[in-house]
Coordinates of C-alpha atoms in Angstrom, one line a residue:
M1294 CA -30.7 6.8 12.9
A1295 CA -29.6 5.8 16.3
K1296 CA -28.3 8.6 18.5
H1297 CA -25.2 8.0 20.6
R1298 CA -23.1 9.8 23.1
L1299 CA -19.4 10.4 23.4
E1300 CA -18.2 11.2 26.9
G1301 CA -15.3 13.7 27.0
P1302 CA -12.7 13.5 29.7
A1303 CA -12.3 16.1 32.3
S1304 CA -9.0 17.9 32.7
G1305 CA -7.2 20.1 35.2
P1306 CA -9.1 21.1 38.4
L1307 CA -12.3 19.5 37.1
R1308 CA -10.6 16.1 36.7
R1309 CA -9.1 16.3 40.2
H1310 CA -12.5 17.3 41.6
R1311 CA -14.2 14.3 40.0
C1312 CA -11.5 11.9 41.3
R1313 CA -12.1 13.1 44.8
E1314 CA -15.9 12.9 44.3
R1315 CA -15.7 9.3 43.0
S1316 CA -13.3 8.2 45.8
A1317 CA -15.6 9.6 48.4
S1318 CA -18.6 7.6 47.3
A1319 CA -18.6 3.9 48.4
P1320 CA -20.7 2.2 45.8
L1321 CA -19.5 2.0 42.2
P1322 CA -21.9 3.3 39.5
A1323 CA -23.8 0.6 37.7
E1324 CA -22.0 1.1 34.5
T1325 CA -18.6 0.9 36.2
A1326 CA -19.6 -2.2 38.0
A1327 CA -20.7 -3.7 34.7
D1328 CA -17.4 -2.9 33.1
E1329 CA -15.6 -4.4 36.0
V1330 CA -17.5 -7.6 35.8
R1331 CA -16.9 -7.9 32.0
G1332 CA -13.3 -7.1 32.3
G1333 CA -12.7 -9.1 35.4
Q1334 CA -10.2 -6.6 36.5
E1335 CA -10.1 -3.2 38.2
P1336 CA -12.6 -0.4 37.1
E1337 CA -12.0 0.8 33.6
A1338 CA -9.8 3.8 32.9
D1339 CA -11.3 6.7 31.1
T1340 CA -11.3 5.8 27.4
S1341 CA -13.5 8.6 26.2
A1342 CA -12.5 11.5 23.9
D1343 CA -11.3 14.9 24.9
T1344 CA -13.9 17.5 24.1
G1345 CA -12.4 20.5 25.9
S1346 CA -13.0 23.8 24.2
E1347 CA -9.3 24.4 23.7
R1348 CA -8.5 21.0 22.2
L1349 CA -9.2 22.0 18.6
G1350 CA -6.8 24.9 18.7
Q1351 CA -4.1 22.9 20.5
N1352 CA -4.4 20.2 17.9
I1353 CA -4.0 22.6 15.0
L1354 CA -1.2 24.5 16.8
W1355 CA 0.8 21.3 17.4
N1356 CA 0.2 20.2 13.8
Y1357 CA 1.8 23.4 12.6
L1358 CA 4.7 23.3 15.0
S1359 CA 5.6 19.7 14.3
G1360 CA 4.9 20.1 10.6
F1361 CA 7.2 23.1 10.1
T1362 CA 9.8 21.5 12.4
S1363 CA 9.8 18.4 10.3
I1364 CA 9.8 20.2 6.9
F1365 CA 12.6 22.7 7.7
G1366 CA 14.5 20.3 10.0
L1367 CA 14.7 17.6 7.3
L1368 CA 15.6 20.2 4.6
L1369 CA 18.5 21.3 6.8
L1370 CA 19.6 17.9 8.0
Y1371 CA 19.6 16.3 4.6
P1372 CA 22.7 18.1 3.3
L1373 CA 24.4 17.6 6.7
A1374 CA 24.0 13.8 6.4
V1375 CA 25.3 13.8 2.9
S1376 CA 28.4 15.8 4.1
I1377 CA 29.0 13.3 6.9
V1378 CA 29.0 10.0 4.8
G1379 CA 29.1 11.2 1.2
A1380 CA 26.5 11.2 -1.5
P1381 CA 27.0 7.6 -2.7
S1382 CA 26.8 6.1 0.8
Y1383 CA 23.8 8.2 1.9
G1384 CA 22.1 7.5 -1.5
L1385 CA 22.1 3.8 -0.5
W1386 CA 20.2 4.6 2.7
V1387 CA 17.9 6.9 0.7
L1388 CA 16.9 3.9 -1.4
A1389 CA 16.1 1.9 1.7
I1390 CA 14.2 4.6 3.5
G1391 CA 12.4 5.6 0.3
A1392 CA 11.0 2.1 0.0
I1393 CA 9.7 2.3 3.6
Q1394 CA 8.1 5.6 2.9
M1395 CA 6.3 4.2 -0.1
L1396 CA 4.9 1.3 2.0
T1397 CA 3.9 3.5 4.9
M1398 CA 2.5 6.4 2.8
T1399 CA -1.0 4.8 3.0
D1400 CA -2.8 2.9 5.7
F1401 CA -5.2 1.4 3.2
G1402 CA -8.1 3.3 4.7
L1403 CA -7.7 1.6 8.1
G1404 CA -7.0 4.9 9.9
S1405 CA -10.2 6.5 8.9
G1406 CA -12.1 3.4 9.7
I1407 CA -10.7 3.4 13.2
V1408 CA -11.7 7.0 13.8
R1409 CA -15.1 6.5 12.4
T1410 CA -15.8 3.4 14.4
L1411 CA -14.2 4.5 17.7
T1412 CA -16.2 7.7 17.8
G1413 CA -19.4 5.9 17.0
I1414 CA -19.4 3.5 20.0
A1415 CA -22.5 4.3 22.0
E1416 CA -22.1 5.3 25.7
G1417 CA -23.6 2.8 28.1
P1418 CA -22.7 0.3 30.8
G1419 CA -20.1 -1.5 28.6
A1420 CA -18.9 1.4 26.5
S1421 CA -15.4 1.5 28.0
Y1422 CA -15.0 -2.3 27.7
E1423 CA -16.2 -2.3 24.1
R1424 CA -13.7 0.5 23.2
R1425 CA -10.9 -1.7 24.6
R1426 CA -12.1 -4.6 22.5
F1427 CA -12.2 -2.5 19.4
V1428 CA -8.8 -1.0 20.0
T1429 CA -7.4 -4.4 20.5
A1430 CA -8.8 -5.6 17.2
A1431 CA -7.6 -2.5 15.4
I1432 CA -4.0 -2.8 16.7
L1433 CA -3.9 -6.5 15.8
V1434 CA -4.9 -5.7 12.2
F1435 CA -2.0 -3.2 12.0
V1436 CA 0.4 -5.7 13.6
L1437 CA -0.5 -8.3 10.9
L1438 CA -0.3 -5.7 8.2
G1439 CA 3.1 -4.5 9.4
A1440 CA 4.4 -8.0 9.7
G1441 CA 3.3 -8.8 6.2
L1442 CA 4.8 -5.7 4.6
T1443 CA 8.1 -6.2 6.6
I1444 CA 8.5 -9.8 5.3
V1445 CA 7.9 -8.5 1.8
Y1446 CA 10.4 -5.7 2.3
L1447 CA 13.1 -8.0 3.8
L1448 CA 12.8 -10.4 0.9
A1449 CA 12.5 -7.9 -2.0
F1450 CA 14.9 -5.1 -1.0
P1451 CA 18.1 -7.3 -1.1
L1452 CA 17.0 -8.5 -4.5
Y1453 CA 16.6 -4.9 -5.7
L1454 CA 20.1 -4.0 -4.3
A1455 CA 21.6 -6.8 -6.5
A1456 CA 20.9 -4.5 -9.5
V1457 CA 22.5 -1.5 -7.7
D1458 CA 26.2 -0.7 -7.8
V1459 CA 26.9 -0.5 -4.0
P1460 CA 30.2 1.1 -3.1
D1461 CA 32.8 -1.4 -1.7
Q1462 CA 33.1 0.5 1.6
D1463 CA 29.4 0.1 2.2
Q1464 CA 29.0 -3.6 1.4
H1465 CA 29.3 -4.4 5.1
A1466 CA 26.4 -2.1 6.0
V1467 CA 23.8 -3.6 3.6
M1468 CA 22.6 -6.4 5.9
P1469 CA 22.4 -4.4 9.2
M1470 CA 20.8 -1.5 7.3
T1471 CA 18.2 -3.7 5.8
A1472 CA 17.4 -5.3 9.2
L1473 CA 17.1 -1.9 10.9
A1474 CA 14.9 -0.6 8.0
G1475 CA 12.7 -3.6 8.4
C1476 CA 12.2 -3.0 12.1
T1477 CA 11.5 0.6 11.4
L1478 CA 8.8 -0.4 8.8
F1479 CA 7.1 -2.7 11.3
V1480 CA 7.1 -0.2 14.1
S1481 CA 5.9 2.6 11.8
M1482 CA 3.0 0.6 10.5
V1483 CA 1.8 -0.3 14.0
G1484 CA 2.4 3.3 15.0
R1485 CA -0.1 4.4 12.3
G1486 CA -2.7 2.3 13.9
L1487 CA -1.9 3.6 17.4
N1488 CA -2.0 7.2 16.1
S1489 CA -5.4 6.6 14.5
V1490 CA -6.7 5.5 17.9
L1491 CA -5.5 8.8 19.4
W1492 CA -7.2 10.7 16.5
G1493 CA -10.4 8.9 17.5
L1494 CA -9.8 10.2 21.1
N1495 CA -9.3 13.7 19.7
R1496 CA -5.6 13.7 20.8
P1497 CA -3.5 13.8 17.7
D1498 CA -1.2 16.3 19.4
I1499 CA 0.5 13.5 21.3
E1500 CA 2.1 12.1 18.2
R1501 CA 2.9 15.6 16.9
K1502 CA 4.8 16.5 20.1
A1503 CA 6.8 13.3 19.7
A1504 CA 7.6 14.2 16.1
V1505 CA 9.1 17.5 17.2
V1506 CA 11.3 15.7 19.8
S1507 CA 12.4 13.1 17.2
I1508 CA 13.7 15.8 14.8
I1509 CA 15.6 17.4 17.6
L1510 CA 17.1 14.1 18.7
R1511 CA 18.0 13.3 15.1
A1512 CA 20.0 16.6 14.9
L1513 CA 21.8 15.6 18.2
G1514 CA 22.4 12.1 16.8
Y1515 CA 24.1 13.5 13.7
G1516 CA 26.5 15.4 16.1
A1517 CA 27.2 12.1 17.9
V1518 CA 27.9 10.4 14.5
L1519 CA 30.4 13.2 13.7
L1520 CA 32.2 12.7 17.1
T1521 CA 32.3 8.9 17.0
G1522 CA 33.0 8.6 13.3
S1523 CA 30.5 5.8 13.0
G1524 CA 29.7 6.6 9.4
L1525 CA 26.7 5.2 7.5
I1526 CA 25.7 2.7 10.2
G1527 CA 25.6 5.6 12.7
I1528 CA 23.4 7.6 10.4
V1529 CA 21.1 4.7 9.9
V1530 CA 20.8 4.0 13.6
V1531 CA 20.0 7.7 14.3
E1532 CA 17.4 8.0 11.6
C1533 CA 15.7 4.7 12.5
F1534 CA 15.5 5.7 16.2
S1535 CA 14.0 9.1 15.3
L1536 CA 11.4 7.4 13.1
M1537 CA 10.5 4.9 15.7
L1538 CA 10.2 7.3 18.7
P1539 CA 6.7 8.7 17.8
P1540 CA 5.1 5.2 17.5
F1541 CA 6.5 4.2 20.9
V1542 CA 5.1 7.4 22.4
C1543 CA 1.7 6.6 20.8
L1544 CA 2.0 3.1 22.3
W1545 CA 2.5 4.5 25.8
A1546 CA -0.4 6.9 25.4
V1547 CA -2.8 4.2 24.2
W1548 CA -1.6 1.9 27.0
R1549 CA -2.4 4.5 29.6
R1550 CA -5.9 4.8 28.3
F1551 CA -6.8 1.2 27.5
R1552 CA -4.3 -0.9 29.5
A1553 CA -3.9 -4.5 28.5
P1554 CA -5.6 -5.8 25.3
V1555 CA -8.9 -7.6 25.6
L1556 CA -8.8 -11.0 23.8
D1557 CA -11.9 -13.1 23.4
R1558 CA -13.4 -15.5 20.8
R1559 CA -15.7 -13.0 19.2
L1560 CA -13.2 -10.2 18.9
W1561 CA -12.6 -10.7 15.2
V1562 CA -16.3 -11.2 14.4
D1563 CA -17.4 -8.1 16.3
H1564 CA -14.6 -5.7 15.4
G1565 CA -11.8 -7.1 13.2
A1566 CA -13.8 -8.1 10.2
P1567 CA -16.1 -5.1 10.2
L1568 CA -13.1 -2.8 10.3
L1569 CA -11.6 -4.5 7.3
R1570 CA -14.9 -4.3 5.4
L1571 CA -15.2 -0.6 6.1
S1572 CA -11.6 0.1 5.3
S1573 CA -11.6 -1.9 2.1
V1574 CA -13.9 0.7 0.7
M1575 CA -11.7 3.6 1.9
S1576 CA -8.6 1.9 0.6
I1577 CA -9.8 2.4 -3.0
G1578 CA -9.6 6.2 -2.6
S1579 CA -6.4 6.0 -0.5
L1580 CA -4.5 4.0 -3.2
A1581 CA -6.0 6.2 -5.9
L1582 CA -4.6 9.3 -4.3
L1583 CA -1.3 7.6 -3.9
G1584 CA -1.3 6.9 -7.7
V1585 CA -2.3 10.5 -8.4
Y1586 CA 0.8 11.9 -6.6
Q1587 CA 3.3 9.2 -7.5
L1588 CA 2.6 7.7 -11.0
P1589 CA 3.0 10.9 -13.1
L1590 CA 6.7 11.0 -12.2
F1591 CA 7.2 7.7 -14.0
L1592 CA 5.6 9.1 -17.1
V1593 CA 7.7 12.3 -17.1
G1594 CA 11.1 10.5 -16.7
P1595 CA 11.1 8.5 -20.0
T1596 CA 9.4 11.2 -22.0
L1597 CA 11.0 14.5 -20.9
G1598 CA 14.3 13.3 -19.6
L1599 CA 16.0 13.2 -16.2
A1600 CA 16.4 17.0 -15.8
A1601 CA 12.6 17.5 -16.3
A1602 CA 12.0 14.5 -14.0
T1603 CA 14.2 16.2 -11.3
A1604 CA 12.3 19.4 -11.7
F1605 CA 8.9 17.7 -11.6
G1606 CA 9.9 15.8 -8.5
A1607 CA 10.9 19.1 -6.8
L1608 CA 7.6 20.7 -7.8
M1609 CA 5.6 17.7 -6.5
R1610 CA 7.6 17.9 -3.2
V1611 CA 6.3 21.5 -2.9
Y1612 CA 2.8 20.4 -3.7
Q1613 CA 2.9 17.6 -1.2
S1614 CA 4.2 19.9 1.5
C1615 CA 1.4 22.4 0.7
R1616 CA -1.2 19.6 0.8
L1617 CA 0.2 18.6 4.2
I1618 CA -0.2 22.1 5.5
V1619 CA -3.9 22.1 4.4
S1620 CA -4.4 18.8 6.1
W1621 CA -2.9 20.3 9.4
I1622 CA -6.2 22.3 9.5
T1623 CA -8.5 19.7 8.1
M1624 CA -7.6 16.7 10.2
P1625 CA -8.1 18.2 13.6
Y1626 CA -11.6 19.0 12.5
G1627 CA -12.3 15.3 12.0
Y1628 CA -13.5 14.8 15.6
P1629 CA -15.7 17.9 15.8
L1630 CA -17.3 17.0 12.4
R1631 CA -17.9 13.5 13.6
V1632 CA -19.6 14.4 16.8
A1633 CA -21.4 17.7 16.1
E1634 CA -25.0 17.6 14.8
G1635 CA -27.4 19.8 12.9
E1636 CA -26.6 23.4 12.4
Q1637 CA -23.6 23.2 14.8
A1638 CA -22.0 20.6 12.5
S1639 CA -22.6 22.8 9.5
R1640 CA -21.0 25.8 11.3
V1641 CA -18.0 23.6 12.0
L1642 CA -17.8 22.4 8.4
K1643 CA -18.0 26.0 7.0
S1644 CA -15.3 27.2 9.5
C1645 CA -13.1 24.3 8.4
Q1646 CA -13.8 25.2 4.7
T1647 CA -13.0 28.9 5.4
L1648 CA -9.7 28.1 7.0
T1649 CA -8.6 25.7 4.3
L1650 CA -9.6 28.1 1.6
G1651 CA -7.7 30.9 3.4
I1652 CA -4.5 28.9 3.8
G1653 CA -4.8 27.6 0.2
M1654 CA -5.2 31.2 -1.1
L1655 CA -2.3 32.4 1.0
M1656 CA 0.1 29.7 -0.3
G1657 CA -1.3 30.1 -3.8
A1658 CA -0.6 33.9 -3.6
A1659 CA 3.1 33.2 -2.9
L1660 CA 3.5 30.7 -5.7
L1661 CA 1.6 32.8 -8.2
S1662 CA 3.4 36.1 -7.5
I1663 CA 7.0 35.2 -7.1
P1664 CA 7.5 31.7 -8.6
T1665 CA 10.9 32.5 -10.2
E1666 CA 12.3 33.9 -7.0
L1667 CA 11.2 30.9 -5.0
M1668 CA 12.4 28.3 -7.6
T1669 CA 15.9 29.8 -8.1
A1670 CA 16.4 30.5 -4.4
W1671 CA 15.6 26.8 -3.7
M1672 CA 17.0 24.9 -6.6
G1673 CA 19.3 27.3 -8.4
E1674 CA 19.3 29.2 -11.7
D1675 CA 19.4 26.0 -13.7
F1676 CA 15.8 25.3 -12.6
A1677 CA 14.3 28.7 -13.5
F1678 CA 12.5 26.9 -16.4
A1679 CA 10.2 25.3 -13.9
A1680 CA 9.0 28.5 -12.4
M1681 CA 5.7 28.6 -14.4
G1682 CA 5.1 25.0 -13.2
L1683 CA 5.4 26.2 -9.6
A1684 CA 2.9 29.0 -10.3
T1685 CA 0.5 26.4 -11.9
L1686 CA 0.5 24.5 -8.6
T1687 CA -1.9 27.2 -7.3
I1688 CA -4.7 25.4 -9.1
G1689 CA -4.0 22.3 -7.2
L1690 CA -3.8 24.1 -3.8
I1691 CA -7.3 25.6 -4.4
A1692 CA -8.6 22.2 -5.3
E1693 CA -7.1 20.7 -2.1
A1694 CA -8.6 23.4 0.0
I1695 CA -12.1 22.6 -1.3
N1696 CA -11.7 18.8 -1.5
Q1697 CA -10.1 17.9 1.8
P1698 CA -13.0 19.0 4.1
A1699 CA -15.6 17.5 1.7
S1700 CA -13.7 14.2 1.5
M1701 CA -13.4 14.0 5.2
V1702 CA -17.1 14.5 5.7
M1703 CA -18.0 11.7 3.3
T1704 CA -15.4 9.4 4.9
L1705 CA -16.4 10.0 8.5
R1706 CA -20.1 10.7 8.3
G1707 CA -21.5 9.4 5.1
S1708 CA -20.5 7.3 2.1
A1709 CA -16.9 6.4 2.1
L1710 CA -17.4 4.5 -1.1
R1711 CA -18.5 7.8 -2.8
A1712 CA -15.4 9.5 -1.7
S1713 CA -13.2 6.7 -2.9
L1714 CA -14.9 6.6 -6.3
I1715 CA -14.3 10.3 -6.7
N1716 CA -10.6 9.9 -5.9
L1717 CA -10.5 7.0 -8.4
A1718 CA -12.0 9.2 -11.0
I1719 CA -9.3 11.8 -10.4
L1720 CA -6.7 9.2 -11.0
V1721 CA -8.4 8.0 -14.2
L1722 CA -8.4 11.6 -15.5
T1723 CA -4.9 12.5 -14.3
L1724 CA -2.9 9.7 -16.0
P1725 CA -4.0 10.4 -19.6
A1726 CA -3.8 14.2 -19.0
V1727 CA -0.2 13.9 -17.9
W1728 CA 0.6 11.6 -20.8
L1729 CA -0.8 14.1 -23.3
A1730 CA 0.9 17.0 -21.5
T1731 CA 4.3 15.3 -21.9
S1732 CA 4.0 15.7 -25.7
T1733 CA 4.3 19.5 -25.3
G1734 CA 7.7 19.3 -23.7
D1735 CA 6.7 22.0 -21.1
I1736 CA 6.8 21.2 -17.4
E1737 CA 3.9 23.6 -16.7
W1738 CA 1.5 21.7 -18.9
V1739 CA 2.5 18.5 -17.1
I1740 CA 1.8 20.1 -13.8
L1741 CA -1.5 21.4 -15.1
G1742 CA -2.4 17.8 -16.2
T1743 CA -1.5 16.6 -12.7
V1744 CA -3.6 19.1 -10.7
A1745 CA -6.5 20.2 -13.0
P1746 CA -8.5 16.9 -12.5
S1747 CA -8.8 17.5 -8.8
L1748 CA -10.2 21.0 -9.4
L1749 CA -12.6 19.7 -12.1
L1750 CA -14.1 17.2 -9.7
S1751 CA -14.3 19.6 -6.7
A1752 CA -18.0 20.2 -7.4
A1753 CA -18.6 16.5 -7.2
Q1754 CA -16.7 16.4 -3.8
V1755 CA -18.8 19.2 -2.4
M1756 CA -22.1 17.8 -3.7
G1757 CA -21.3 14.4 -2.2
A1758 CA -20.4 16.0 1.2
N1759 CA -23.5 18.1 1.1
R1760 CA -25.6 15.0 0.9
D1761 CA -24.1 13.7 4.2
L1762 CA -23.8 17.1 6.0
P1763 CA -25.5 20.1 4.5
Y1764 CA -23.1 23.1 4.2
R1765 CA -26.1 25.5 4.7
I1766 CA -24.2 28.2 2.8
Q1767 CA -25.7 31.7 3.3
G1768 CA -25.0 35.1 1.8
Q1769 CA -22.6 36.0 4.5
D1770 CA -20.5 33.0 3.8
L1771 CA -20.3 33.8 0.1
R1772 CA -19.4 37.4 1.0
R1773 CA -16.7 36.2 3.4
W1774 CA -15.1 34.0 0.8
A1775 CA -15.3 36.7 -1.9
V1776 CA -13.5 39.1 0.4
M1777 CA -10.8 36.5 1.1
L1778 CA -10.3 36.0 -2.7
A1779 CA -10.1 39.7 -3.3
G1780 CA -7.6 40.1 -0.5
A1781 CA -5.5 37.2 -1.9
L1782 CA -5.5 38.8 -5.4
A1783 CA -4.5 42.2 -3.8
Y1784 CA -1.7 40.5 -2.0
V1785 CA -0.5 39.0 -5.3
A1786 CA -0.3 42.5 -6.8
F1787 CA 1.6 43.7 -3.7
A1788 CA 4.0 40.7 -3.9
V1789 CA 4.7 41.4 -7.6
L1790 CA 5.5 45.0 -6.8
V1791 CA 7.8 44.0 -4.0
A1792 CA 9.6 41.5 -6.3
R1793 CA 10.3 44.4 -8.7
L1794 CA 11.8 46.5 -6.0
L1795 CA 13.8 44.0 -3.9
P1796 CA 16.2 41.0 -4.6
S1797 CA 14.9 37.5 -4.3
W1798 CA 15.6 36.7 -0.6
P1799 CA 14.2 39.9 0.8
T1800 CA 11.2 39.5 -1.4
I1801 CA 10.6 36.0 -0.1
L1802 CA 11.0 37.1 3.6
V1803 CA 8.6 40.1 3.1
V1804 CA 5.9 38.0 1.4
G1805 CA 6.3 35.1 3.9
A1806 CA 5.9 37.5 6.9
G1807 CA 2.7 39.0 5.4
L1808 CA 1.3 35.5 4.9
A1809 CA 2.2 34.5 8.4
L1810 CA 0.3 37.5 9.9
M1811 CA -2.8 36.7 7.8
A1812 CA -2.6 33.0 8.9
V1813 CA -2.5 34.0 12.6
R1814 CA -5.5 36.2 12.1
M1815 CA -7.4 33.2 10.8
M1816 CA -6.8 31.3 14.0
R1817 CA -9.6 33.2 15.8
T1818 CA -12.1 31.0 14.0
V1819 CA -10.5 27.9 15.6
R1820 CA -11.1 29.1 19.1
A1821 CA -14.8 29.7 18.3
D1822 CA -15.1 26.2 16.8
G1823 CA -13.6 24.6 19.9
Q1824 CA -16.3 26.3 22.0
I1825 CA -19.0 24.9 19.7
V1826 CA -17.8 21.3 20.4
A1827 CA -17.8 22.0 24.2
E1828 CA -21.3 23.5 24.0
A1829 CA -22.5 20.5 22.1
A1830 CA -21.1 18.3 24.8
E1831 CA -22.8 20.2 27.5
Q1832 CA -26.2 20.3 25.7
A1833 CA -26.0 16.5 25.1
A1834 CA -25.4 15.9 28.8
R1835 CA -28.5 18.0 29.7
D1836 CA -30.6 16.2 27.1
E1837 CA -29.7 12.8 28.8
D1838 CA -30.1 14.2 32.3
P1839 CA -33.0 16.6 32.4
S1840 CA -32.2 17.5 36.1
R1841 CA -29.1 19.3 34.8
A1842 CA -31.1 21.7 32.7
E1843 CA -32.3 23.5 35.8
G1844 CA -28.9 24.6 36.7
P1845 CA -25.7 22.7 36.2
S1846 CA -23.0 23.0 38.8
P1847 CA -19.8 25.0 38.0
D1848 CA -17.9 21.7 38.0
E1849 CA -19.9 20.3 35.1
G1850 CA -20.1 21.3 31.5
S1851 CA -17.7 21.2 28.7
D1852 CA -16.4 17.7 29.4
Q1853 CA -19.7 15.9 29.2
A1854 CA -21.3 13.9 26.5
T1855 CA -21.3 14.9 22.9
P1856 CA -23.8 13.5 20.4
T1857 CA -22.9 11.7 17.3
R1858 CA -24.7 9.4 14.9
S1859 CA -24.1 5.8 13.9
R1860 CA -24.0 5.2 10.2

């Protein structure tokens, strides 16, 4: 296995010190000169990843801030938009934006392929130039994908609307709404590619910060629509602008690091075609998961009726939000898991697993202990019948906590095909399980059929990941996880007691506050893992430059090279 290096960028005083140091020296280093000759332009900008010890914690923090801002912001803004233009008019836009979300829900495995390839480019004289070539090819692939999906959307959506009873007062808005939605689809697809590049540079926080700003601007835009009376078109413009802001921020961030695209005759052969081959394997699992979370709804509707379908859709929205929260921890570990080696990589993997198990148990404790209070407070008394279904989602949350780190290890370090086939197996088990569960007429059995296959195949996920990166589980790890489980069960008992003593909303607030405190306590692990990545970077730099082992200067260390492996 060939060993490579990933150089991490300096930041703060260290970056400024190095800039002065480079400007003071007359000759360019050999590798910079080589890049300059190959690019035919000025010396390359820093295209390496950020390996600072605080980066992991910052990435997770911004994931949480933007995620909760998006979830709660959209929940609050949704009824406001309905009150501004009315339910029928906003429903027309919901159809349009829903189609976009379906098309952008998956990147067909291209995002993981970009991260895997970008982090595996070996350091050397032409590394910066080669990264620019790869990023150019990757963005071109997303541009072509976005253009194709946009054309399909612009042709198909008007045909679909022909079967919908559009209110007369909104007929004039159909064409501009469709055009704006098409532009949003194209920009969003390209934005997914740009964001994947930033993930490969260990900077996902850039897009997350932009997402927070976009939600705030959407709220301000609604106020402007109220003042101007611009109606449905105003709402569409505001929402399209807020959706397109993060992609444009990602474009600026990628431009700052890579500058103009590099186009040559071998670009597609060297980078475009290999990316598609790698991603074609990952797309199997990506599309399979999309089917797991979307197709059961179409089985529930015709068998259990619209009321059950509405309840099932609400429960799946909770499940998707909880899955997203688990991914806020898992995804920032992608870069450390890609670049760390040996026992350090196993330590990072076990830390990631501990955090996902912890957050999964915390959310499961809430759903298991006060499902009726949560369901009626959110959807009303009419949906109390779905409370047991909400509690059943706990099984799925534990499965997600186990599976997400394992799947990411296989995707980034080992056999992406193995991960995809496991996800396909989950889909194959889920659809007949849901179909059989609908015959019972109980929503909780349908939910069980939806989430149980993921838990049943968790062992396969872990064994597959263990082949690519050994967990090296020790007795202390098992004891830690057992204590976490015991604590979660104790908290369930506490929450049930509180629910008997207090009304619904005070109960929800008390339980939520306790879970938040426990989650903050878990973040100590994140700081330790960030230091592991920085130490790996410094050790790799010493391995490649033995003279540094005698005593590195204070200005060198955590921003140096980090080892990874090419697979």
